[in-house]
Amino acid sequence: VGKATQTAAVLFKRGFDADKAKLSETNPGGAASQLSLGIHTLRSLAEEGYWGKDGKILKLEAALQQEFEQMKKRHPHVAYTVLGNMAAIQLPCFTKKENAQLFVDRLLEERCLTTTCGRGPYKVRMYVPITINHSVLHHIFTVAFENVVRSFGKNGPGE
């Protein structure tokens, strides 16, 4: 998908041209098949109603925003970012990587797969499956995220 969107951007937007160093990193032997797969994936997303202004991905993004806003009302120190099906949460104690990693570990205990990203302050990122049922998403936030955020407090684990 990345190759397909980069190719489209290069063809239609001058400012998106990749520089020579970036192009040299591309594997020319597999580029055609990767581009073909990317185009097929984008076509499938569009045809199945996932892509576009009324698509399921934007509806998921809105649902994620709503869940984070509800959490933020209870925990004003929570910062978050949502883009499509990607969500990232940040707590003040995430200036230390070990706190962010502990948050990831505790979410895993709640059956929620996440990873750390960034560099002091760190974020905890998750990619929500685009086929998720919104009631399951609500459960993840009200049970898993809520329990872990509460256990961390404002300043770190157990505080």
Coordinates of C-alpha atoms in Angstrom, one line a residue:
V1 CA 0.0 0.0 0.0
G2 CA 2.9 2.3 0.8
K3 CA 4.4 1.9 -2.7
A4 CA 1.0 2.4 -4.4
T5 CA 0.3 5.6 -2.4
Q6 CA 3.9 6.9 -2.9
T7 CA 3.6 6.2 -6.7
A8 CA 0.3 8.0 -6.8
A9 CA 1.7 11.0 -4.9
V10 CA 4.7 11.2 -7.2
L11 CA 2.5 11.2 -10.2
F12 CA 0.0 13.7 -9.0
K13 CA 1.8 16.0 -6.5
R14 CA 5.2 17.4 -7.2
G15 CA 6.0 18.0 -3.5
F16 CA 5.8 14.2 -2.8
D17 CA 8.6 13.2 -5.1
A18 CA 11.0 10.8 -3.3
D19 CA 14.6 11.9 -3.2
K20 CA 17.3 9.8 -5.0
A21 CA 18.5 8.3 -1.7
K22 CA 15.0 7.0 -0.9
L23 CA 14.5 5.6 -4.4
S24 CA 17.8 3.8 -4.2
E25 CA 16.6 1.9 -1.0
T26 CA 13.7 0.4 -3.0
N27 CA 14.0 -3.2 -4.0
P28 CA 13.6 -3.1 -7.8
G29 CA 13.1 -6.8 -8.1
G30 CA 10.0 -6.8 -5.9
A31 CA 8.7 -3.3 -6.6
A32 CA 6.3 -4.3 -9.4
S33 CA 4.6 -7.0 -7.3
Q34 CA 4.5 -4.8 -4.2
L35 CA 2.9 -2.0 -6.3
S36 CA 0.4 -4.5 -7.7
L37 CA -0.5 -5.8 -4.3
G38 CA -0.8 -2.2 -3.0
I39 CA -3.2 -1.2 -5.8
H40 CA -5.2 -4.4 -5.2
T41 CA -5.5 -3.6 -1.5
L42 CA -6.5 0.0 -2.1
R43 CA -9.1 -1.1 -4.6
S44 CA -10.5 -3.7 -2.2
L45 CA -10.7 -1.1 0.6
A46 CA -12.6 1.2 -1.7
E47 CA -15.0 -1.4 -3.1
E48 CA -15.8 -2.9 0.3
G49 CA -16.6 0.5 1.9
Y50 CA -13.6 0.9 4.1
W51 CA -12.1 3.9 2.3
G52 CA -13.5 7.3 1.5
K53 CA -15.3 10.1 3.4
D54 CA -18.1 7.7 4.5
G55 CA -15.9 4.7 4.8
K56 CA -15.7 2.3 7.7
I57 CA -12.2 3.4 8.6
L58 CA -13.3 7.0 9.2
K59 CA -16.2 5.7 11.3
L60 CA -13.7 3.7 13.3
E61 CA -11.6 6.8 13.7
A62 CA -14.6 8.8 15.0
A63 CA -15.4 5.9 17.5
L64 CA -11.8 5.9 18.7
Q65 CA -11.9 9.7 19.2
Q66 CA -15.1 9.4 21.2
E67 CA -13.7 6.7 23.4
F68 CA -10.6 8.7 24.1
E69 CA -12.7 11.9 24.8
Q70 CA -14.7 9.9 27.4
M71 CA -11.5 8.6 29.0
K72 CA -10.0 12.1 29.0
K73 CA -13.0 13.4 31.0
R74 CA -12.1 10.9 33.8
H75 CA -8.4 11.2 33.3
P76 CA -7.5 14.7 32.1
H77 CA -3.8 13.9 32.1
V78 CA -4.2 11.5 29.1
A79 CA -3.1 12.7 25.8
Y80 CA -3.9 10.8 22.6
T81 CA -3.7 10.8 18.8
V82 CA -6.0 9.0 16.4
L83 CA -5.5 8.6 12.7
G84 CA -7.7 6.1 10.9
N85 CA -7.3 2.8 12.8
M86 CA -4.1 3.9 14.6
A87 CA -4.4 5.2 18.1
A88 CA -1.7 6.4 20.5
I89 CA -1.9 7.2 24.1
Q90 CA 0.5 9.2 26.2
L91 CA 0.7 9.7 29.9
P92 CA 3.0 12.2 31.7
C93 CA 5.1 9.4 33.1
F94 CA 6.0 8.2 29.6
T95 CA 9.1 10.3 29.7
K96 CA 10.7 7.0 30.9
K97 CA 10.6 4.2 28.4
E98 CA 10.2 1.6 31.2
N99 CA 6.9 3.2 32.2
A100 CA 5.6 3.1 28.6
Q101 CA 6.8 -0.6 28.4
L102 CA 5.1 -1.5 31.7
F103 CA 1.9 0.1 30.3
V104 CA 2.2 -2.1 27.2
D105 CA 2.8 -5.2 29.4
R106 CA -0.2 -4.5 31.5
L107 CA -2.4 -3.9 28.4
L108 CA -1.2 -7.3 27.1
E109 CA -2.4 -8.9 30.4
E110 CA -5.8 -7.4 29.5
R111 CA -5.5 -9.0 26.0
C112 CA -4.8 -5.7 24.2
L113 CA -1.8 -5.8 21.9
T114 CA 0.1 -2.5 21.8
T115 CA 3.7 -1.2 21.3
T116 CA 5.8 1.7 22.3
C117 CA 6.8 4.5 19.9
G118 CA 8.5 7.8 20.0
R119 CA 11.4 8.9 22.0
G120 CA 10.9 10.6 25.4
P121 CA 8.1 11.3 25.8
Y122 CA 7.1 7.9 24.5
K123 CA 3.6 6.9 23.3
V124 CA 1.8 3.6 23.4
R125 CA 0.4 2.8 20.0
M126 CA -2.2 0.3 18.8
Y127 CA -3.6 -0.6 15.5
V128 CA -7.2 -1.4 15.8
P129 CA -8.5 -4.0 13.3
I130 CA -10.7 -2.2 10.8
T131 CA -13.3 -4.9 11.1
I132 CA -13.7 -4.5 14.9
N133 CA -17.2 -4.3 16.3
H134 CA -17.8 -1.0 18.1
S135 CA -19.1 -2.7 21.2
V136 CA -15.8 -4.6 21.5
L137 CA -14.0 -1.3 21.0
H138 CA -16.0 0.2 23.8
H139 CA -15.2 -2.8 26.0
I140 CA -11.4 -2.4 25.3
F141 CA -11.6 1.2 26.5
T142 CA -13.9 0.7 29.5
V143 CA -12.2 -2.3 30.8
A144 CA -8.6 -2.7 29.5
F145 CA -7.5 0.9 29.0
E146 CA -9.5 2.2 32.0
N147 CA -7.9 -0.3 34.4
V148 CA -4.4 0.3 33.2
V149 CA -4.7 4.1 33.1
R150 CA -6.2 4.1 36.6
S151 CA -3.4 1.9 37.9
F152 CA -0.8 4.3 36.5
G153 CA -2.2 7.4 38.0
K154 CA -0.9 10.8 36.8
N155 CA 2.8 10.3 37.7
G156 CA 3.4 6.6 37.0
P157 CA 2.7 3.1 38.1
G158 CA 1.1 2.9 41.6
E159 CA 1.1 6.7 42.2

